[in-house]
mmCIF file of C-alpha atoms in Angstrom:
data_model
loop_
_atom_site.group_PDB
_atom_site.id
_atom_site.type_symbol
_atom_site.label_atom_id
_atom_site.label_comp_id
_atom_site.label_asym_id
_atom_site.label_seq_id
_atom_site.Cartn_x
_atom_site.Cartn_y
_atom_site.Cartn_z
ATOM 1 C CA MET S 24 -99.830 65.231 -35.473
ATOM 2 C CA ASN S 25 -97.376 68.078 -35.336
ATOM 3 C CA LYS S 26 -97.276 68.193 -39.125
ATOM 4 C CA ASP S 27 -100.928 69.348 -39.062
ATOM 5 C CA ILE S 28 -100.119 72.544 -37.206
ATOM 6 C CA ASN S 29 -99.591 75.514 -39.474
ATOM 7 C CA TRP S 30 -97.139 77.519 -37.341
ATOM 8 C CA PHE S 31 -97.194 80.446 -39.692
ATOM 9 C CA LYS S 32 -100.984 80.743 -39.483
ATOM 10 C CA LEU S 33 -101.027 80.181 -35.736
ATOM 11 C CA ASN S 34 -98.440 82.879 -35.207
ATOM 12 C CA ARG S 35 -100.459 85.317 -37.290
ATOM 13 C CA SER S 36 -103.665 84.519 -35.383
ATOM 14 C CA LEU S 37 -102.002 84.917 -32.024
ATOM 15 C CA HIS S 38 -100.280 88.110 -33.114
ATOM 16 C CA ARG S 39 -103.640 89.476 -34.275
ATOM 17 C CA ASP S 40 -105.606 88.565 -31.144
ATOM 18 C CA ILE S 41 -102.910 89.592 -28.670
ATOM 19 C CA GLY S 42 -102.519 92.754 -30.726
ATOM 20 C CA TYR S 43 -106.215 93.550 -30.272
ATOM 21 C CA PHE S 44 -105.899 92.912 -26.552
ATOM 22 C CA CYS S 45 -102.902 95.193 -26.267
ATOM 23 C CA ILE S 46 -104.489 98.181 -28.045
ATOM 24 C CA GLY S 47 -106.003 99.676 -24.893
ATOM 25 C CA LEU S 48 -102.943 99.030 -22.763
ATOM 26 C CA THR S 49 -100.615 100.422 -25.416
ATOM 27 C CA LEU S 50 -102.640 103.603 -25.624
ATOM 28 C CA ILE S 51 -102.594 103.945 -21.866
ATOM 29 C CA PHE S 52 -98.805 103.543 -21.691
ATOM 30 C CA ALA S 53 -98.189 105.641 -24.792
ATOM 31 C CA VAL S 54 -100.339 108.631 -23.834
ATOM 32 C CA SER S 55 -99.100 108.708 -20.243
ATOM 33 C CA GLY S 56 -95.537 108.083 -21.532
ATOM 34 C CA ILE S 57 -95.652 111.286 -23.549
ATOM 35 C CA ALA S 58 -97.116 113.151 -20.578
ATOM 36 C CA LEU S 59 -94.500 111.881 -18.150
ATOM 37 C CA ASN S 60 -91.672 112.399 -20.631
ATOM 38 C CA HIS S 61 -92.111 116.177 -20.294
ATOM 39 C CA LEU S 62 -92.170 116.283 -16.509
ATOM 40 C CA ASP S 63 -89.774 119.229 -16.522
ATOM 41 C CA ASP S 64 -92.118 121.304 -18.683
ATOM 42 C CA TRP S 65 -95.440 120.688 -16.988
ATOM 43 C CA ASN S 66 -97.230 118.868 -14.204
ATOM 44 C CA PRO S 67 -98.813 115.839 -15.917
ATOM 45 C CA ASN S 68 -100.928 114.916 -12.905
ATOM 46 C CA TYR S 69 -102.339 118.118 -11.577
ATOM 47 C CA GLN S 70 -103.571 121.418 -12.812
ATOM 48 C CA VAL S 71 -102.354 124.018 -10.337
ATOM 49 C CA THR S 72 -103.761 127.513 -10.521
ATOM 50 C CA GLN S 73 -102.478 130.459 -8.497
ATOM 51 C CA GLU S 74 -104.070 133.809 -7.903
ATOM 52 C CA THR S 75 -102.798 136.578 -5.668
ATOM 53 C CA HIS S 76 -105.236 138.873 -3.873
ATOM 54 C CA LEU S 77 -104.553 141.978 -1.811
ATOM 55 C CA ILE S 78 -106.965 142.397 1.062
ATOM 56 C CA PRO S 79 -106.204 145.495 3.117
ATOM 57 C CA ASP S 80 -107.650 144.418 6.466
ATOM 58 C CA ILE S 81 -106.027 141.009 6.847
ATOM 59 C CA ASN S 82 -103.480 141.941 9.521
ATOM 60 C CA SER S 83 -106.170 143.414 11.754
ATOM 61 C CA VAL S 84 -108.568 140.438 11.417
ATOM 62 C CA ILE S 85 -106.193 137.482 11.243
ATOM 63 C CA ASN S 86 -106.342 136.755 14.971
ATOM 64 C CA GLN S 87 -110.078 137.061 15.231
ATOM 65 C CA GLU S 88 -112.270 134.020 15.678
ATOM 66 C CA ASN S 89 -114.269 134.517 12.496
ATOM 67 C CA PHE S 90 -111.190 135.167 10.319
ATOM 68 C CA GLU S 91 -111.508 132.036 8.189
ATOM 69 C CA SER S 92 -115.139 132.577 7.231
ATOM 70 C CA TRP S 93 -114.466 136.339 6.722
ATOM 71 C CA LEU S 94 -111.554 135.566 4.365
ATOM 72 C CA LEU S 95 -113.439 132.903 2.388
ATOM 73 C CA LYS S 96 -116.294 135.368 1.917
ATOM 74 C CA LYS S 97 -113.879 138.077 0.752
ATOM 75 C CA LEU S 98 -112.369 135.650 -1.738
ATOM 76 C CA ASN S 99 -115.771 134.353 -2.775
ATOM 77 C CA ILE S 100 -114.699 130.771 -2.059
ATOM 78 C CA LYS S 101 -117.603 128.585 -1.023
ATOM 79 C CA THR S 102 -115.977 125.749 0.819
ATOM 80 C CA LYS S 103 -114.782 124.729 4.267
ATOM 81 C CA VAL S 104 -111.378 124.980 5.920
ATOM 82 C CA LYS S 105 -110.037 121.568 6.837
ATOM 83 C CA ALA S 106 -106.640 122.508 8.277
ATOM 84 C CA ARG S 107 -104.551 125.489 9.226
ATOM 85 C CA PHE S 108 -100.838 126.101 9.858
ATOM 86 C CA TRP S 109 -98.613 129.030 10.864
ATOM 87 C CA GLN S 110 -95.702 128.696 8.481
ATOM 88 C CA THR S 111 -93.729 131.665 9.806
ATOM 89 C CA PRO S 112 -94.707 134.384 12.277
ATOM 90 C CA THR S 113 -96.255 136.331 9.395
ATOM 91 C CA GLU S 114 -97.417 133.540 7.084
ATOM 92 C CA TYR S 115 -100.539 131.527 7.801
ATOM 93 C CA LYS S 116 -101.764 128.707 5.632
ATOM 94 C CA LEU S 117 -105.302 127.421 5.262
ATOM 95 C CA PHE S 118 -106.364 124.254 3.421
ATOM 96 C CA THR S 119 -109.909 123.764 2.219
ATOM 97 C CA THR S 120 -111.932 120.701 1.436
ATOM 98 C CA ASP S 121 -111.878 121.690 -2.227
ATOM 99 C CA ASN S 122 -108.099 121.462 -2.443
ATOM 100 C CA HIS S 123 -107.407 125.134 -2.131
ATOM 101 C CA SER S 124 -104.389 126.223 -0.180
ATOM 102 C CA LEU S 125 -104.427 129.836 0.939
ATOM 103 C CA LEU S 126 -101.075 131.340 1.861
ATOM 104 C CA ILE S 127 -101.841 134.446 3.843
ATOM 105 C CA ASN S 128 -99.147 137.020 4.384
ATOM 106 C CA ALA S 129 -100.196 139.162 7.310
ATOM 107 C CA GLN S 130 -97.299 141.601 6.713
ATOM 108 C CA ASN S 131 -98.302 142.700 3.199
ATOM 109 C CA ASN S 132 -101.999 141.763 3.381
ATOM 110 C CA SER S 133 -101.776 139.358 0.498
ATOM 111 C CA VAL S 134 -103.333 135.962 -0.072
ATOM 112 C CA VAL S 135 -102.054 133.464 -2.636
ATOM 113 C CA VAL S 136 -104.881 131.165 -3.516
ATOM 114 C CA GLU S 137 -103.635 127.941 -5.027
ATOM 115 C CA GLN S 138 -105.995 125.269 -6.251
ATOM 116 C CA VAL S 139 -104.984 121.780 -7.175
ATOM 117 C CA LYS S 140 -107.118 119.742 -9.554
ATOM 118 C CA ALA S 141 -106.193 116.281 -10.725
ATOM 119 C CA ARG S 142 -106.045 116.170 -14.510
ATOM 120 C CA PHE S 143 -109.054 114.273 -15.817
ATOM 121 C CA LEU S 144 -108.083 110.689 -16.815
ATOM 122 C CA LEU S 145 -104.387 111.563 -17.356
ATOM 123 C CA LYS S 146 -103.689 111.406 -13.571
ATOM 124 C CA SER S 147 -105.111 107.874 -13.490
ATOM 125 C CA LEU S 148 -103.203 106.815 -16.617
ATOM 126 C CA ASN S 149 -99.959 108.160 -15.134
ATOM 127 C CA THR S 150 -100.639 106.336 -11.903
ATOM 128 C CA LEU S 151 -101.013 103.088 -13.818
ATOM 129 C CA HIS S 152 -97.925 103.788 -15.976
ATOM 130 C CA LEU S 153 -95.705 104.375 -12.925
ATOM 131 C CA ASN S 154 -97.332 101.470 -11.072
ATOM 132 C CA GLU S 155 -97.977 103.563 -8.016
ATOM 133 C CA ILE S 156 -100.780 101.232 -6.953
ATOM 134 C CA LYS S 157 -98.615 98.071 -6.953
ATOM 135 C CA SER S 158 -100.913 95.111 -6.063
ATOM 136 C CA ALA S 159 -102.437 93.160 -8.954
ATOM 137 C CA TRP S 160 -101.503 95.844 -11.465
ATOM 138 C CA THR S 161 -97.844 94.809 -11.076
ATOM 139 C CA TYR S 162 -98.607 91.351 -12.386
ATOM 140 C CA PHE S 163 -100.979 92.605 -15.032
ATOM 141 C CA SER S 164 -98.458 95.064 -16.428
ATOM 142 C CA ASP S 165 -95.792 92.354 -16.324
ATOM 143 C CA LEU S 166 -98.081 90.268 -18.436
ATOM 144 C CA TYR S 167 -98.556 93.170 -20.819
ATOM 145 C CA ALA S 168 -94.779 93.527 -21.106
ATOM 146 C CA ILE S 169 -94.470 89.790 -21.909
ATOM 147 C CA LEU S 170 -97.200 90.137 -24.538
ATOM 148 C CA LEU S 171 -95.331 93.063 -26.058
ATOM 149 C CA ILE S 172 -92.190 90.919 -26.250
ATOM 150 C CA TYR S 173 -94.250 88.263 -27.998
ATOM 151 C CA LEU S 174 -95.715 90.840 -30.424
ATOM 152 C CA ALA S 175 -92.217 92.135 -31.194
ATOM 153 C CA LEU S 176 -90.698 88.672 -31.786
ATOM 154 C CA SER S 177 -93.709 87.215 -33.602
ATOM 155 C CA ALA S 178 -93.713 90.209 -35.974
ATOM 156 C CA LEU S 179 -90.413 88.844 -37.364
ATOM 157 C CA PHE S 180 -92.278 85.787 -38.653
ATOM 158 C CA MET S 181 -95.451 87.440 -39.910
ATOM 159 C CA VAL S 182 -94.423 88.019 -43.508
ATOM 160 C CA ARG S 183 -92.378 85.800 -45.744
ATOM 161 C CA GLY S 184 -90.569 86.558 -48.931
ATOM 162 C CA LYS S 185 -89.747 89.927 -50.484
ATOM 163 C CA LYS S 186 -91.384 91.991 -47.722
ATOM 164 C CA GLY S 187 -90.120 89.823 -44.884
ATOM 165 C CA VAL S 188 -87.451 90.544 -42.325
ATOM 166 C CA LYS S 189 -84.790 88.938 -44.513
ATOM 167 C CA SER S 190 -85.312 91.608 -47.185
ATOM 168 C CA LEU S 191 -84.152 95.214 -46.980
ATOM 169 C CA ARG S 192 -86.879 95.716 -44.399
ATOM 170 C CA GLY S 193 -84.575 93.993 -41.945
ATOM 171 C CA LEU S 194 -82.772 97.331 -41.814
ATOM 172 C CA LEU S 195 -85.828 98.724 -40.006
ATOM 173 C CA VAL S 196 -85.366 96.060 -37.323
ATOM 174 C CA ALA S 197 -81.700 96.953 -37.066
ATOM 175 C CA ALA S 198 -82.527 100.655 -36.767
ATOM 176 C CA GLY S 199 -84.690 99.914 -33.717
ATOM 177 C CA PHE S 200 -81.595 98.539 -31.992
ATOM 178 C CA ILE S 201 -79.058 101.000 -33.416
ATOM 179 C CA ILE S 202 -80.850 104.243 -32.441
ATOM 180 C CA PRO S 203 -81.010 103.470 -28.684
ATOM 181 C CA ALA S 204 -77.467 102.085 -28.921
ATOM 182 C CA ILE S 205 -76.225 105.454 -30.278
ATOM 183 C CA PHE S 206 -77.898 107.244 -27.353
ATOM 184 C CA MET S 207 -76.338 104.774 -24.890
ATOM 185 C CA MET S 208 -72.884 105.355 -26.328
ATOM 186 C CA ASN S 209 -73.315 109.119 -26.521
ATOM 187 C CA TYR S 210 -74.455 109.447 -22.928
ATOM 188 C CA SER S 211 -72.129 106.691 -21.624
ATOM 189 C CA LEU S 212 -75.029 104.719 -20.250
ATOM 190 C CA MET E 16 -109.854 76.582 -22.909
ATOM 191 C CA SER E 17 -109.448 78.593 -26.081
ATOM 192 C CA ALA E 18 -106.852 81.357 -26.337
ATOM 193 C CA LEU E 19 -109.663 83.878 -26.754
ATOM 194 C CA LYS E 20 -111.372 82.817 -23.498
ATOM 195 C CA LEU E 21 -108.103 82.950 -21.654
ATOM 196 C CA MET E 22 -107.468 86.487 -22.902
ATOM 197 C CA ILE E 23 -110.936 87.579 -21.784
ATOM 198 C CA ILE E 24 -110.238 86.240 -18.297
ATOM 199 C CA VAL E 25 -106.882 88.097 -18.179
ATOM 200 C CA MET E 26 -108.618 91.253 -19.393
ATOM 201 C CA LEU E 27 -111.280 91.003 -16.659
ATOM 202 C CA SER E 28 -108.638 90.483 -14.041
ATOM 203 C CA GLY E 29 -107.017 93.689 -15.268
ATOM 204 C CA ILE E 30 -110.244 95.566 -15.001
ATOM 205 C CA PHE E 31 -110.676 94.149 -11.484
ATOM 206 C CA SER E 32 -107.256 95.397 -10.490
ATOM 207 C CA VAL E 33 -108.176 98.894 -11.687
ATOM 208 C CA PHE E 34 -111.380 98.848 -9.597
ATOM 209 C CA ASN E 35 -109.303 97.668 -6.705
ATOM 210 C CA PHE E 36 -107.144 100.765 -7.177
ATOM 211 C CA ALA E 37 -110.160 103.036 -7.265
ATOM 212 C CA SER E 38 -111.131 101.973 -3.801
ATOM 213 C CA ALA E 39 -107.544 101.770 -2.442
ATOM 214 C CA ASP E 40 -106.904 103.465 0.885
ATOM 215 C CA GLN E 41 -104.117 105.910 1.413
ATOM 216 C CA ASP E 42 -101.457 103.518 2.640
ATOM 217 C CA PHE E 43 -97.985 103.793 1.134
ATOM 218 C CA GLY E 44 -95.350 101.102 1.601
ATOM 219 C CA ASN E 45 -96.277 99.074 4.624
ATOM 220 C CA GLY E 46 -98.467 101.808 6.075
ATOM 221 C CA ALA E 47 -97.476 103.627 9.238
ATOM 222 C CA ASP E 48 -96.918 101.907 12.569
ATOM 223 C CA MET E 49 -99.261 103.883 14.770
ATOM 224 C CA ALA E 50 -98.103 102.143 17.954
ATOM 225 C CA HIS E 51 -94.910 104.194 18.381
ATOM 226 C CA LEU E 52 -95.818 107.822 17.837
ATOM 227 C CA SER E 53 -93.359 110.571 18.631
ATOM 228 C CA ALA E 54 -94.033 114.292 18.436
ATOM 229 C CA ILE E 55 -92.180 116.140 15.709
ATOM 230 C CA SER E 56 -91.223 118.861 18.128
ATOM 231 C CA GLU E 57 -89.674 116.302 20.440
ATOM 232 C CA ILE E 58 -87.697 114.766 17.579
ATOM 233 C CA LEU E 59 -86.404 118.099 16.308
ATOM 234 C CA THR E 60 -85.401 119.223 19.809
ATOM 235 C CA SER E 61 -83.093 116.241 20.287
ATOM 236 C CA PRO E 62 -82.770 114.513 16.904
ATOM 237 C CA ASN E 63 -79.764 112.388 17.960
ATOM 238 C CA ASP E 64 -82.034 110.494 20.401
ATOM 239 C CA PHE E 65 -84.175 109.312 17.468
ATOM 240 C CA MET E 66 -81.520 108.327 14.951
ATOM 241 C CA SER E 67 -80.980 104.760 16.005
ATOM 242 C CA SER E 68 -84.432 103.238 15.595
ATOM 243 C CA PRO E 69 -87.471 103.844 13.388
ATOM 244 C CA VAL E 70 -89.923 106.473 14.562
ATOM 245 C CA THR E 71 -93.535 107.330 13.629
ATOM 246 C CA VAL E 72 -94.605 110.931 13.324
ATOM 247 C CA GLU E 73 -97.984 112.525 12.832
ATOM 248 C CA GLY E 74 -98.853 115.855 11.278
ATOM 249 C CA THR E 75 -100.969 117.811 8.824
ATOM 250 C CA ILE E 76 -99.524 117.735 5.338
ATOM 251 C CA VAL E 77 -98.594 121.340 4.530
ATOM 252 C CA LYS E 78 -96.479 120.907 1.415
ATOM 253 C CA VAL E 79 -96.097 118.231 -1.244
ATOM 254 C CA CYS E 80 -93.515 118.015 -4.001
ATOM 255 C CA LYS E 81 -95.250 119.407 -7.029
ATOM 256 C CA LYS E 82 -93.142 117.589 -9.594
ATOM 257 C CA ARG E 83 -92.844 113.989 -8.529
ATOM 258 C CA GLY E 84 -94.684 113.730 -5.199
ATOM 259 C CA CYS E 85 -91.405 112.490 -3.728
ATOM 260 C CA TRP E 86 -91.619 114.422 -0.479
ATOM 261 C CA MET E 87 -94.084 116.095 1.772
ATOM 262 C CA GLU E 88 -93.814 118.286 4.841
ATOM 263 C CA LEU E 89 -95.730 117.522 7.998
ATOM 264 C CA ALA E 90 -96.615 120.317 10.378
ATOM 265 C CA SER E 91 -95.200 119.901 13.831
ATOM 266 C CA ASP E 92 -97.172 120.220 17.018
ATOM 267 C CA LYS E 93 -95.051 123.344 17.510
ATOM 268 C CA LYS E 94 -95.659 126.549 15.544
ATOM 269 C CA PHE E 95 -93.506 127.295 12.432
ATOM 270 C CA GLN E 96 -91.944 123.849 12.490
ATOM 271 C CA THR E 97 -92.180 121.068 9.901
ATOM 272 C CA LEU E 98 -90.566 117.732 9.185
ATOM 273 C CA ARG E 99 -89.863 116.542 5.668
ATOM 274 C CA ILE E 100 -90.816 113.018 4.661
ATOM 275 C CA LYS E 101 -88.621 112.098 1.703
ATOM 276 C CA VAL E 102 -88.584 109.065 -0.532
ATOM 277 C CA ARG E 103 -86.582 108.156 -3.583
ATOM 278 C CA ASP E 104 -88.388 109.141 -6.769
ATOM 279 C CA GLY E 105 -91.148 106.688 -7.517
ATOM 280 C CA GLU E 106 -90.850 104.719 -4.307
ATOM 281 C CA MET E 107 -94.006 106.360 -3.001
ATOM 282 C CA VAL E 108 -95.883 109.156 -4.720
ATOM 283 C CA PHE E 109 -97.595 111.548 -2.362
ATOM 284 C CA PRO E 110 -100.657 113.159 -3.993
ATOM 285 C CA MET E 111 -100.836 116.922 -4.082
ATOM 286 C CA THR E 112 -104.502 116.686 -3.155
ATOM 287 C CA ALA E 113 -103.460 115.287 0.239
ATOM 288 C CA MET E 114 -102.507 118.764 1.451
ATOM 289 C CA GLY E 115 -104.346 119.602 4.611
ATOM 290 C CA LYS E 116 -104.921 115.969 5.495
ATOM 291 C CA VAL E 117 -103.290 114.252 8.454
ATOM 292 C CA ALA E 118 -100.482 111.822 7.708
ATOM 293 C CA TYR E 119 -98.551 109.319 9.746
ATOM 294 C CA ALA E 120 -95.082 108.265 8.616
ATOM 295 C CA THR E 121 -92.852 105.530 10.001
ATOM 296 C CA GLY E 122 -89.198 105.464 9.093
ATOM 297 C CA LYS E 123 -85.663 106.386 9.867
ATOM 298 C CA LEU E 124 -84.637 109.909 10.766
ATOM 299 C CA THR E 125 -81.605 111.142 8.841
ATOM 300 C CA ALA E 126 -79.488 114.255 9.297
ATOM 301 C CA ILE E 127 -77.890 116.051 6.340
ATOM 302 C CA PRO E 128 -75.513 118.756 7.520
ATOM 303 C CA LEU E 129 -75.094 121.479 4.834
ATOM 304 C CA ASN E 130 -72.571 124.271 4.524
ATOM 305 C CA LEU E 131 -73.767 127.803 3.679
ATOM 306 C CA MET E 132 -73.513 127.372 -0.094
ATOM 307 C CA GLN E 133 -75.293 124.021 0.054
ATOM 308 C CA THR E 134 -77.947 125.584 2.259
ATOM 309 C CA LYS E 135 -78.605 128.314 -0.297
ATOM 310 C CA ASN E 136 -78.704 125.835 -3.128
ATOM 311 C CA TYR E 137 -80.975 123.492 -1.233
ATOM 312 C CA LEU E 138 -83.440 126.238 -0.275
ATOM 313 C CA ALA E 139 -83.317 127.671 -3.836
ATOM 314 C CA HIS E 140 -84.115 124.228 -5.229
ATOM 315 C CA ILE E 141 -87.042 123.806 -2.840
ATOM 316 C CA ALA E 142 -88.390 127.280 -3.733
ATOM 317 C CA GLN E 143 -88.058 126.540 -7.442
ATOM 318 C CA GLU E 144 -89.874 123.223 -7.066
ATOM 319 C CA GLN E 145 -92.662 124.956 -5.189
ATOM 320 C CA GLN E 146 -92.747 127.937 -7.579
ATOM 321 C CA GLU E 147 -92.028 130.280 -4.678
ATOM 322 C CA SER E 148 -89.808 133.369 -4.682
ATOM 323 C CA PHE E 149 -86.416 132.998 -3.028
ATOM 324 C CA ASP E 150 -83.703 135.461 -2.024
ATOM 325 C CA ALA E 151 -80.371 133.739 -1.441
ATOM 326 C CA ASN E 152 -78.988 136.830 0.321
ATOM 327 C CA LYS E 153 -81.424 136.329 3.171
ATOM 328 C CA VAL E 154 -79.824 133.005 4.010
ATOM 329 C CA THR E 155 -76.978 133.667 6.392
ATOM 330 C CA LYS E 156 -76.683 130.411 8.337
ATOM 331 C CA ALA E 157 -75.873 126.873 7.304
ATOM 332 C CA ILE E 158 -78.510 124.342 8.304
ATOM 333 C CA THR E 159 -78.771 120.669 9.010
ATOM 334 C CA VAL E 160 -81.711 119.119 7.229
ATOM 335 C CA TYR E 161 -83.518 116.444 9.227
ATOM 336 C CA GLN E 162 -85.813 114.269 7.245
ATOM 337 C CA LEU E 163 -87.613 111.014 7.599
ATOM 338 C CA SER E 164 -87.105 108.249 5.068
ATOM 339 C CA PRO E 165 -90.318 106.324 5.445
ATOM 340 C CA THR E 166 -90.965 102.637 5.101
ATOM 341 C CA GLY E 167 -94.669 103.238 5.578
ATOM 342 C CA VAL E 168 -97.020 106.165 5.340
ATOM 343 C CA THR E 169 -100.748 106.424 6.080
ATOM 344 C CA ILE E 170 -102.783 109.400 5.005
ATOM 345 C CA GLU E 171 -106.079 109.844 6.826
ATOM 346 C CA ASP E 172 -109.031 111.108 4.884
#
């Protein structure tokens, strides 16, 4: 019975179908991987904008009851304040429902308006990549990793003969191990 | 069952887990234990009384680590006072969009006494992370940093 199974053909079919399945997942991990790799250069999850405004009357109005609505009107921000906080005796912070944070300096009459916006799609991809959600995604991404191991190992048996892994092309396989090994030795990992 | 059918089932379970995430609440770790709340001001007045057992604090989120979401500051019930909730990178990731929301955090209070140089470096690092200006010459006293290492956090919407 076993003699009827064409292992070579089966391996190629499985490699092909699992490969198709892994396209989406690979793109998710690859795109977010590049984004997260440059964490020191940019914020891959949020777009943070900052604007500084000088509003002369702040120190005289800041303790008045209508201060918040007055300030939002001055800044032309159409939203609601959801929380407030005195950071220091001269610095007051307001948080709006549209993810603005307003740092008001009553001493120099300045307001730093910061707005945080989650980056479209990329924030979600990064969340998946870093498995911040845990739950079922943990198992699903484990499965993806196992499938990647299968794709890597099965690739060794995809092609026979001159272009197979036993030819000079085997050096490419070796390079995939040697390059990280050089980094590990260089950085004493 | 064919390999193709099996793969479709696995794929659907993946999609399901993503939808699950979309409707996830804002619990991190085990979520906060709301039964044993202590006021931040009370903790910071006599921190040694709170070192031995886990505590739960409540406060408005007034700052979040911009880089990795690995810490956030909760406003105290007392003016000008905050308590830092700090996790190891990746353990929990606090979203920047949570600023202004109320959070509850349960965990262990830790004290990190710093000398003057460490204090300056620490405050400079915080300012750099938050893209805020910082003048080291204005720091004249060493501080002890009190922070909570949480096992559970709940952020209310």
